[in-house]
XYZ file of C-alpha atoms in Angstrom:
678
model
C 61.275 49.166 36.223
C 58.510 50.809 35.915
C 57.081 48.751 33.080
C 58.340 45.031 34.111
C 59.008 44.097 37.278
C 62.856 43.180 38.794
C 62.108 39.783 40.287
C 65.547 39.625 41.736
C 69.458 40.702 40.043
C 69.253 38.306 37.371
C 64.661 37.760 36.728
C 62.445 40.128 35.812
C 58.550 39.467 34.851
C 56.905 41.812 31.722
C 54.321 39.203 32.069
C 50.544 41.095 30.759
C 52.537 44.075 29.776
C 51.153 43.971 26.274
C 54.211 44.155 24.869
C 55.325 43.597 21.290
C 58.975 44.659 21.767
C 61.752 43.715 24.806
C 61.621 46.636 27.021
C 65.027 49.513 26.468
C 65.755 48.503 29.532
C 66.402 45.491 29.418
C 69.204 46.387 25.938
C 71.779 47.636 28.047
C 75.177 46.042 28.139
C 75.247 46.252 31.977
C 71.991 44.055 32.003
C 72.762 41.656 29.012
C 74.352 39.274 30.411
C 72.963 38.952 33.506
C 70.166 38.442 33.632
C 69.067 34.654 34.339
C 65.494 34.691 34.304
C 63.122 36.121 32.265
C 59.334 36.049 31.754
C 57.399 37.590 29.066
C 54.247 35.995 29.366
C 50.775 36.970 28.326
C 52.193 39.809 25.745
C 51.662 40.942 21.369
C 54.747 39.365 20.314
C 54.310 37.258 17.174
C 58.571 36.370 16.757
C 59.822 36.274 19.153
C 62.422 38.726 19.454
C 66.156 38.868 17.629
C 67.590 40.865 20.664
C 66.979 37.815 23.209
C 69.832 35.926 21.800
C 72.047 38.727 23.649
C 70.874 36.972 26.437
C 73.349 34.924 26.248
C 73.088 33.474 30.215
C 70.332 33.627 30.447
C 68.615 30.086 32.195
C 65.351 30.939 32.681
C 62.565 31.478 29.720
C 58.758 31.578 29.352
C 57.273 33.377 26.477
C 54.107 31.484 27.394
C 51.026 33.376 25.890
C 51.538 34.864 22.882
C 51.088 34.595 18.810
C 55.076 33.499 18.367
C 54.965 31.229 14.905
C 58.361 30.799 14.752
C 61.507 31.054 16.167
C 65.106 33.136 15.007
C 68.065 32.012 17.248
C 66.848 30.580 19.966
C 70.061 28.404 19.761
C 72.188 31.251 21.338
C 70.847 30.690 24.330
C 73.076 27.542 24.893
C 73.231 28.544 29.076
C 68.782 27.479 29.042
C 67.673 25.530 31.235
C 64.212 25.457 30.928
C 61.909 26.641 28.253
C 57.264 27.928 27.922
C 56.023 27.771 24.509
C 53.172 27.328 25.681
C 49.667 29.038 24.358
C 51.564 30.047 20.925
C 51.203 29.480 17.398
C 53.522 27.780 16.859
C 53.675 25.238 13.667
C 57.267 24.020 13.816
C 60.541 24.135 15.528
C 63.574 25.196 13.766
C 66.446 21.989 14.545
C 68.054 24.421 15.957
C 66.715 23.510 19.214
C 69.170 20.940 19.248
C 71.578 22.638 20.211
C 71.319 23.417 23.410
C 72.044 20.842 25.095
C 71.846 22.270 28.387
C 68.147 22.266 28.013
C 66.876 19.929 31.046
C 62.938 21.143 30.797
C 60.988 21.892 27.482
C 57.405 22.953 27.630
C 54.995 23.370 24.403
C 51.768 22.608 25.160
C 48.596 24.033 23.510
C 49.760 24.520 19.835
C 49.153 24.074 16.484
C 52.833 21.115 16.322
C 51.718 18.801 13.696
C 55.654 17.912 13.523
C 59.130 17.715 16.271
C 62.624 18.293 14.511
C 63.969 15.050 14.944
C 66.862 17.530 16.553
C 65.439 16.642 20.266
C 66.309 13.775 20.265
C 70.179 15.229 21.089
C 68.583 17.308 24.256
C 70.368 15.026 26.418
C 70.237 16.167 29.514
C 66.375 17.235 29.099
C 64.569 16.054 32.022
C 60.717 16.709 31.313
C 59.020 17.164 28.164
C 55.473 19.301 27.364
C 53.976 18.387 24.230
C 50.320 18.613 24.844
C 47.518 20.402 22.617
C 48.811 19.863 19.713
C 48.620 17.895 16.765
C 50.603 15.738 16.688
C 50.355 12.249 14.777
C 53.613 11.035 15.131
C 56.444 10.865 17.773
C 59.728 10.586 15.353
C 62.013 11.383 16.921
C 64.922 9.409 19.146
C 64.655 8.471 22.716
C 68.335 7.009 22.443
C 69.624 9.947 23.850
C 67.343 10.883 26.075
C 68.465 9.002 29.696
C 67.249 11.415 31.583
C 64.362 12.435 30.834
C 62.524 11.878 33.389
C 58.468 12.987 32.513
C 57.061 13.109 28.340
C 53.705 13.917 28.116
C 52.091 14.218 25.389
C 47.745 14.168 26.017
C 45.412 15.510 23.161
C 46.864 15.053 20.074
C 45.791 12.640 17.873
C 49.463 10.540 18.510
C 48.731 6.716 16.282
C 52.629 6.021 16.223
C 55.532 6.568 19.229
C 59.132 6.238 18.333
C 60.266 2.014 18.246
C 62.288 3.690 21.096
C 60.680 4.709 23.431
C 62.363 1.956 26.160
C 65.182 3.534 26.371
C 63.996 6.110 28.085
C 65.220 3.667 31.996
C 65.087 6.892 33.886
C 60.840 8.074 33.267
C 59.026 8.252 35.677
C 55.616 10.094 34.306
C 54.458 8.469 30.681
C 50.715 10.222 30.336
C 49.655 9.370 26.398
C 45.731 10.294 27.281
C 43.203 11.086 24.305
C 45.212 9.992 21.587
C 44.050 7.543 19.091
C 46.882 4.701 19.405
C 45.837 1.409 18.136
C 49.272 -0.845 19.656
C 52.191 0.204 22.082
C 56.072 -0.592 20.672
C 57.994 -3.423 22.107
C 60.586 -1.889 24.273
C 57.973 -0.050 26.163
C 58.494 -3.244 27.625
C 62.130 -1.954 28.917
C 60.872 1.281 30.776
C 62.323 0.038 34.711
C 61.498 3.129 36.635
C 57.543 4.242 35.519
C 55.388 5.039 38.831
C 53.145 6.799 36.434
C 50.864 5.669 33.388
C 48.029 7.163 31.660
C 46.961 5.257 29.046
C 43.039 6.646 29.301
C 40.857 6.923 26.097
C 42.784 5.410 23.187
C 42.178 3.098 20.934
C 44.095 0.114 22.837
C 43.246 -3.482 23.039
C 46.155 -4.921 25.053
C 49.087 -3.824 27.127
C 52.533 -5.760 26.870
C 53.149 -9.288 27.677
C 55.486 -7.822 30.219
C 56.251 -4.443 31.362
C 59.844 -3.589 33.481
C 58.343 -1.346 35.713
C 54.642 -3.362 37.073
C 56.907 -3.685 40.382
C 57.287 0.036 40.296
C 53.674 1.287 39.112
C 52.331 3.645 41.855
C 49.055 5.322 39.541
C 47.903 3.283 36.342
C 44.820 5.117 34.481
C 43.588 2.610 30.834
C 39.987 4.473 31.008
C 38.261 4.179 27.867
C 39.678 1.918 25.484
C 38.604 -1.805 24.644
C 40.983 -3.390 26.588
C 39.270 -7.282 27.578
C 41.838 -8.816 29.198
C 44.705 -7.418 31.286
C 48.229 -9.909 31.102
C 50.693 -11.340 34.070
C 51.920 -8.649 35.510
C 48.569 -6.857 35.949
C 48.380 -9.115 39.385
C 52.445 -8.480 40.435
C 51.923 -4.396 41.404
C 53.483 -4.735 45.224
C 52.941 -0.919 44.824
C 49.975 0.516 43.139
C 47.481 3.143 44.591
C 45.425 3.891 42.119
C 43.608 2.338 39.852
C 41.438 3.540 36.402
C 39.892 0.646 34.153
C 36.248 2.555 33.786
C 34.862 2.164 30.237
C 36.723 -1.062 28.673
C 35.968 -4.569 27.691
C 37.208 -6.170 30.247
C 34.949 -9.572 31.095
C 35.409 -12.514 33.999
C 37.070 -11.463 36.456
C 40.013 -9.487 36.399
C 40.785 -8.756 39.715
C 41.343 -12.269 41.100
C 43.426 -14.262 44.364
C 46.565 -13.485 42.593
C 46.200 -9.788 42.500
C 44.474 -8.887 45.517
C 47.229 -10.562 48.074
C 50.149 -8.369 45.773
C 48.115 -4.666 45.638
C 48.267 -4.274 49.749
C 48.233 -0.596 49.167
C 45.872 -0.096 46.493
C 43.289 2.762 47.415
C 41.301 4.274 44.778
C 40.238 0.863 42.218
C 37.385 2.365 39.469
C 36.088 -0.316 36.915
C 32.894 0.883 35.947
C 31.396 0.209 32.368
C 32.462 -2.984 31.594
C 31.597 -6.507 32.064
C 32.801 -8.099 35.071
C 30.829 -11.101 35.789
C 33.028 -11.309 39.819
C 35.356 -10.297 42.087
C 38.096 -13.086 44.064
C 36.824 -14.377 46.575
C 39.680 -12.649 48.496
C 38.455 -8.840 47.613
C 39.009 -7.725 51.117
C 43.088 -7.996 51.440
C 42.932 -4.517 49.907
C 42.621 -3.396 52.815
C 43.559 -0.258 52.498
C 40.975 0.357 49.866
C 38.944 3.828 50.280
C 36.562 4.042 47.413
C 35.740 1.558 44.878
C 33.760 2.040 41.536
C 32.607 -0.559 39.599
C 29.208 0.922 38.278
C 27.626 3.224 35.289
C 30.295 5.689 33.842
C 27.677 8.019 32.203
C 26.107 10.890 34.770
C 23.142 10.363 35.986
C 21.856 13.699 33.883
C 22.223 10.815 31.093
C 20.760 7.901 32.826
C 18.441 5.341 30.869
C 17.483 1.825 31.050
C 20.127 -0.173 30.174
C 22.642 -1.710 31.338
C 25.862 -0.153 31.544
C 27.279 -0.519 35.180
C 28.980 -4.289 35.534
C 27.085 -7.794 35.879
C 28.116 -8.949 38.629
C 25.606 -11.187 41.152
C 26.822 -10.776 43.941
C 29.408 -9.705 46.054
C 32.055 -11.526 48.540
C 31.421 -11.856 52.154
C 35.406 -10.650 52.884
C 34.066 -7.030 50.577
C 32.738 -6.213 53.950
C 36.169 -6.091 55.880
C 37.717 -3.064 54.050
C 37.609 -1.322 57.222
C 38.316 2.110 55.044
C 35.730 2.223 52.072
C 34.897 5.711 52.077
C 32.778 5.154 48.827
C 30.939 3.177 47.007
C 29.910 3.501 43.629
C 28.370 -0.165 42.526
C 25.094 0.135 40.632
C 23.615 -0.927 36.899
C 24.527 -4.662 38.526
C 22.923 -7.171 38.587
C 23.496 -7.569 42.524
C 19.718 -9.667 44.084
C 21.119 -9.511 47.624
C 24.236 -7.906 49.789
C 26.356 -9.500 52.060
C 25.017 -10.218 55.685
C 27.809 -8.264 57.384
C 27.666 -5.151 54.530
C 27.374 -3.683 57.706
C 30.826 -3.726 58.876
C 31.620 -0.990 56.190
C 31.491 1.589 59.208
C 33.811 4.117 57.073
C 31.320 4.125 54.287
C 29.341 7.669 54.372
C 28.424 7.312 49.879
C 26.927 4.410 48.426
C 24.979 4.139 44.876
C 23.223 0.980 45.059
C 20.825 2.695 42.278
C 19.252 -0.207 39.508
C 19.786 -4.055 40.706
C 17.860 -6.227 41.849
C 17.801 -6.454 45.352
C 14.565 -7.341 47.027
C 16.009 -7.011 50.603
C 18.445 -5.185 53.297
C 20.331 -7.304 54.750
C 19.904 -6.760 58.641
C 22.867 -5.033 59.554
C 22.529 -2.913 56.430
C 21.456 -0.081 59.312
C 24.484 -0.041 61.543
C 25.786 2.071 58.625
C 26.035 4.392 60.223
C 28.824 7.217 58.955
C 26.206 7.863 55.879
C 25.309 10.519 53.914
C 24.972 9.941 50.478
C 22.407 6.809 49.690
C 21.095 5.442 46.442
C 18.907 2.592 46.522
C 17.326 3.632 43.724
C 15.914 1.310 40.452
C 15.895 -1.491 42.932
C 12.695 -3.706 43.993
C 12.316 -2.885 47.890
C 9.423 -4.004 49.010
C 10.216 -2.535 52.912
C 12.503 -0.554 54.427
C 14.327 -1.939 57.341
C 12.957 0.161 60.814
C 16.077 0.595 62.268
C 16.681 2.888 59.268
C 17.101 5.710 61.784
C 20.190 4.815 62.796
C 21.416 6.982 59.690
C 21.681 10.218 61.702
C 24.360 12.273 59.185
C 22.567 10.970 56.092
C 21.977 14.017 53.906
C 20.761 12.119 51.280
C 18.284 8.923 50.094
C 17.100 8.276 46.794
C 14.446 5.193 47.022
C 12.878 5.851 43.950
C 11.582 3.490 41.636
C 11.056 0.862 44.105
C 7.719 -0.627 45.445
C 7.799 0.508 48.802
C 4.273 0.334 50.188
C 5.193 2.531 53.669
C 8.308 4.120 54.809
C 9.839 3.056 58.500
C 8.474 5.868 61.464
C 12.030 6.340 62.228
C 13.334 7.590 59.187
C 11.296 10.934 60.806
C 14.317 10.915 62.705
C 17.228 11.456 60.745
C 17.011 15.363 60.958
C 19.662 16.681 58.765
C 18.208 14.812 55.784
C 17.822 17.335 53.149
C 17.032 15.496 49.802
C 14.666 12.229 49.953
C 13.314 10.995 46.595
C 10.072 8.614 46.763
C 9.599 8.993 43.113
C 7.456 6.411 42.046
C 7.119 3.564 44.532
C 3.426 1.818 46.016
C 2.884 4.575 48.603
C -1.208 4.724 48.824
C -0.756 7.319 52.492
C 1.060 10.169 52.958
C 4.442 9.312 54.827
C 4.168 11.250 58.209
C 7.718 11.653 59.187
C 7.911 13.859 56.059
C 6.759 16.854 58.565
C 9.020 15.304 61.311
C 11.801 16.189 58.408
C 12.728 19.942 58.999
C 15.692 20.770 56.752
C 14.545 18.981 53.700
C 14.552 21.275 50.833
C 14.425 18.002 47.890
C 11.277 16.247 48.498
C 10.241 13.607 45.400
C 6.932 12.390 45.818
C 5.178 11.995 42.469
C 4.263 8.988 41.347
C 2.346 7.153 43.715
C -1.404 6.057 44.911
C -2.612 8.987 46.873
C -6.014 9.348 46.563
C -6.099 12.952 47.186
C -6.153 16.031 44.820
C -2.719 17.939 43.289
C -2.303 20.742 45.368
C -2.462 18.962 49.303
C 0.198 16.310 47.443
C 4.016 17.780 49.793
C 6.065 19.573 47.271
C 9.830 21.751 47.723
C 10.490 23.908 45.923
C 13.806 26.109 46.070
C 13.812 29.544 47.328
C 15.468 32.106 45.696
C 18.016 33.622 47.681
C 19.506 37.106 45.829
C 21.917 38.880 47.276
C 20.863 41.574 49.309
C 20.795 45.032 47.056
C 23.592 48.569 47.485
C 21.317 51.089 49.258
C 22.377 52.912 47.118
C 20.669 52.013 43.592
C 17.015 51.816 45.475
C 16.028 54.686 42.695
C 18.154 52.864 40.270
C 16.558 50.044 38.074
C 19.592 47.906 39.245
C 18.571 47.920 42.155
C 14.784 46.639 41.574
C 13.663 43.646 43.436
C 13.788 40.650 40.798
C 10.447 39.549 40.298
C 10.222 34.938 41.019
C 5.846 34.581 41.045
C 4.804 33.477 37.849
C 2.607 34.976 36.468
C -0.824 33.545 35.610
C -2.679 35.507 33.858
C -3.334 35.420 29.878
C -3.995 38.196 27.373
C -6.316 37.854 24.380
C -5.599 40.126 21.790
C -8.190 41.286 19.109
C -10.392 43.358 17.534
C -13.506 44.693 17.326
C -15.480 46.438 15.004
C -11.863 48.113 13.235
C -11.030 49.460 16.742
C -7.776 46.821 18.759
C -9.159 46.083 22.560
C -7.379 44.498 24.937
C -8.373 41.389 27.865
C -6.806 40.049 31.025
C -8.564 37.127 31.535
C -7.561 35.039 34.410
C -6.749 31.410 33.140
C -4.998 28.847 34.688
C -2.718 26.827 32.886
C -2.607 23.661 34.013
C -0.518 21.989 31.965
C 2.407 24.192 32.821
C 1.118 24.421 36.798
C 1.646 20.698 37.000
C 4.904 20.601 34.496
C 6.746 22.969 36.407
C 6.481 21.059 39.401
C 6.904 18.125 38.526
C 10.988 19.696 37.220
C 10.482 21.819 40.670
C 10.527 17.716 42.555
C 12.904 15.610 40.304
C 15.693 14.171 41.378
C 16.621 12.757 37.766
C 15.536 15.433 35.014
C 15.052 14.047 31.731
C 16.058 16.304 28.797
C 12.974 15.384 26.607
C 10.262 15.332 29.535
C 9.610 15.088 33.238
C 7.782 12.177 33.529
C 10.230 10.115 31.768
C 11.706 9.220 34.687
C 9.733 5.134 35.685
C 11.526 2.002 36.199
C 11.541 -0.811 33.693
C 8.688 -2.860 35.431
C 5.547 -2.422 37.292
C 4.572 1.215 37.051
C 1.078 2.187 36.845
C -0.704 5.333 36.063
C -1.599 7.994 38.247
C -5.112 7.482 39.221
C -5.243 10.941 41.284
C -8.143 13.341 40.899
C -7.499 17.553 41.096
C -9.524 19.995 42.786
C -10.105 23.539 41.319
C -12.035 26.424 40.720
C -11.263 25.519 37.735
C -12.235 21.190 37.998
C -9.517 19.524 36.091
C -9.192 15.872 36.699
C -8.211 13.179 35.337
C -10.115 10.342 33.473
C -9.008 6.727 35.515
C -10.489 4.849 31.991
C -8.354 7.102 29.167
C -6.190 8.937 31.440
C -6.260 11.555 30.119
C -6.936 15.007 31.856
C -9.768 16.819 31.311
C -9.963 21.306 32.252
C -13.512 22.897 31.841
C -11.923 26.614 32.552
C -15.514 27.917 32.432
C -18.824 26.648 30.384
C -15.634 25.225 28.140
C -13.826 21.366 28.131
C -11.210 21.301 27.262
C -8.957 17.215 27.126
C -5.441 16.620 27.385
C -4.613 13.396 26.003
C -2.086 11.582 27.694
C 0.461 10.060 25.444
C 3.510 8.077 26.155
C 3.593 9.366 29.863
C 3.211 13.305 28.354
C 0.223 15.200 28.200
C -0.244 16.914 24.852
C -3.029 19.658 24.652
C -4.004 22.655 22.093
C -5.480 24.716 25.133
C -2.745 27.732 24.078
C -1.281 27.489 20.680
C 0.776 30.532 21.345
C 3.057 29.286 24.236
C 6.808 28.310 24.688
C 7.010 24.771 24.341
C 10.647 24.760 25.492
C 10.491 20.776 25.333
C 9.109 20.434 22.049
C 12.139 22.949 20.766
C 15.291 21.154 22.621
C 13.636 17.640 20.769
C 14.218 18.561 17.824
C 17.170 20.961 17.647
C 19.929 18.453 15.619
C 22.909 18.813 17.714
C 21.387 18.616 21.058
C 19.703 15.309 19.871
C 22.862 13.968 18.785
C 24.670 14.604 22.274
C 21.691 12.423 23.413
C 22.425 9.406 20.835
C 25.963 9.836 21.591
C 25.572 9.674 24.955
C 23.134 6.671 25.404
C 25.597 4.893 22.787
C 28.636 5.340 24.203
C 29.424 5.292 19.898
C 30.344 8.310 17.247
C 31.718 7.720 13.901
C 34.107 10.720 13.238
C 36.985 9.598 10.791
C 39.663 12.144 12.493
C 38.561 14.490 15.501
C 35.584 12.588 17.274
C 34.994 15.177 20.555
C 36.622 18.550 18.635
C 32.788 20.353 17.500
C 30.495 17.686 20.018
C 32.108 19.324 22.452
C 31.751 22.570 21.772
C 28.144 22.070 21.287
C 27.872 20.243 24.571
C 29.711 22.898 27.081
C 26.653 25.094 25.794
C 24.585 23.070 28.158
C 25.676 21.970 31.513
C 24.184 19.501 33.491
C 20.748 20.968 35.648
C 21.943 21.958 38.867
C 19.726 20.277 40.787
C 20.624 16.590 39.365
C 23.399 16.965 41.546
C 24.332 17.412 45.307
C 27.199 17.948 47.463
C 26.532 14.551 48.787
C 25.426 12.524 44.931
C 27.583 13.702 42.393
C 28.133 12.197 38.999
C 31.227 13.442 36.938
C 30.162 14.310 33.992
C 31.732 12.481 30.895
C 30.315 11.950 27.313
C 32.047 8.490 26.125
C 33.479 7.903 23.355
C 34.907 4.710 21.390
C 35.628 3.580 17.904
C 36.049 0.453 16.500
C 35.141 -1.577 18.976
C 34.527 -5.163 17.938
C 31.641 -5.385 19.646
C 29.670 -3.080 16.982
C 27.038 -5.954 14.608
C 24.149 -2.983 14.173
C 24.219 0.421 12.428
C 21.515 2.673 11.367
C 21.861 6.060 10.802
C 19.791 9.192 12.338
C 19.473 11.983 10.829
C 23.005 13.076 10.599
C 24.207 11.144 13.149
C 25.525 6.960 12.334
C 24.611 5.268 16.224
C 25.337 1.968 16.647
C 24.161 -0.760 18.665
C 26.501 -1.858 20.946
C 25.502 -6.575 21.269
C 23.487 -6.760 24.448
C 23.566 -3.207 25.616
C 19.459 -3.368 25.532
C 19.179 -7.239 26.915
C 17.493 -5.236 30.027
C 15.187 -3.499 29.085
C 11.507 -3.232 28.556
């Protein structure tokens, strides 16, 4: 074969050849009856070549990534067992598709299908059916004859209704209905008795069926981002369950009760953040194989505010400390005021987030968590740290911002591998000497403390820039020049004098820009609108530092203004809403202000904060396209402290009481979400 790849005696691969018609070498009587497998992926076919129906013994046929709009003659391929039509432009399918009685696998992902032929229900041999990423609102074919169907995936459609007889697919093992608009499930779904993986995430479901025949076989259950308030009785009878994802619902009280904990011995991953749970069972420790637990916020770190997004748990049961295999725990944004005294027995824990709780003291055993690599205690009420904190010899990242710490233990300096330390907004009066012992620090934030020293003297670390080595052959070429990384500290002033143009270059530091750059360079919790907005809800003090430079900039303690005297002129930079503003350089670009007034970007902030959006048809389409232009700030994440970004959208929530209009975006207030704010 010159243009294609012969994969065997009966298999041919002509993918990515820019073909618009079948190669002549295939159209020979000698080959037509021998070809068993044919791949035409990623070519330029606008329709299925008529000559394809000559391959009467074809078993596997893939023609994905083309521009097909029709499938003429497809019924002639009576021996076909696998058909891949992904990523084409199909709007509908012919009824003759149901004549492919040998078909076992059919994939039509990423087309524009709005309906499916009823004849699909006649494919008695079908084992796998994939119809993801289309425009389907209804599944209108019958499942009565699909007795061999094992996998049915229909994610990212607009499904509102499923076939009433879906329960007839008795061998169905994987049912994936993620990202649709389902309000209810058909009653017959209760009769499915072989389901091992069930994904109902990102729909509008309010309740599950009271009975589910597959409960004892279920291994993985996903139901995030719906409006479930409770779970039925079978929820407590899941002996084989290993992974469970229930975040972003309206679950209240205690869903993981004694019976659940007693009957789920194989559970490894449990995610139930962004609900309204008030407690978990005293027998929670019976989940002995649990490796990851998430009861905290589902909003990415970049978007966090001071309203409650986790759960409402006040304490953890003592048995929680018996989870010997637990390695990751996210319990931020709850109401925890203390931890169990035995908390240090969680010997496998490597990642722990207890941020935005109400913890004042850590238990005496806390520093026995010797395998910790990431520890976040941000936004609590910690007054002191245990002296044994030096036991965390594997710690890479430590976040202690927004507490009321007045000092840090000397043993902190023994954690030689520590790379990130956040002490933003505490009550430190003296510079911690231990930071000079931490030679591997790459990120440090000491801002918003009570140091009585100049801004220039406060230790700061700015990330280095490591460019790849230049090609020596390009040394005399512009491509080989070294990039400029230092900030230009000169300002060019142009003026006219006696009809002649001239330019004066005057060296003059813009201290507002320098201060903002320092905040941003050190900040762990980047803000979209202002680098100074990262305050704990209460108790934050104004910065009283005095800056001394050649131009003698200083803070006025009474007015909280920043005063700069570059020469004979005094410039007052006024502090408003925690940030500084001035007309010192009217021509300077203000990126923060440009972002603020960008209405599209404002809608992103509002949506992330409120987790609500009003859109009649496709609430995520335009929004997701735009949000992709604003990836999370790099320094908000690290190898140890990473939060999965996700834009949460909910519609028709019962607890939405009030709405108001802001620009072109309808914003909804969820009752009680601001109860813990100032």
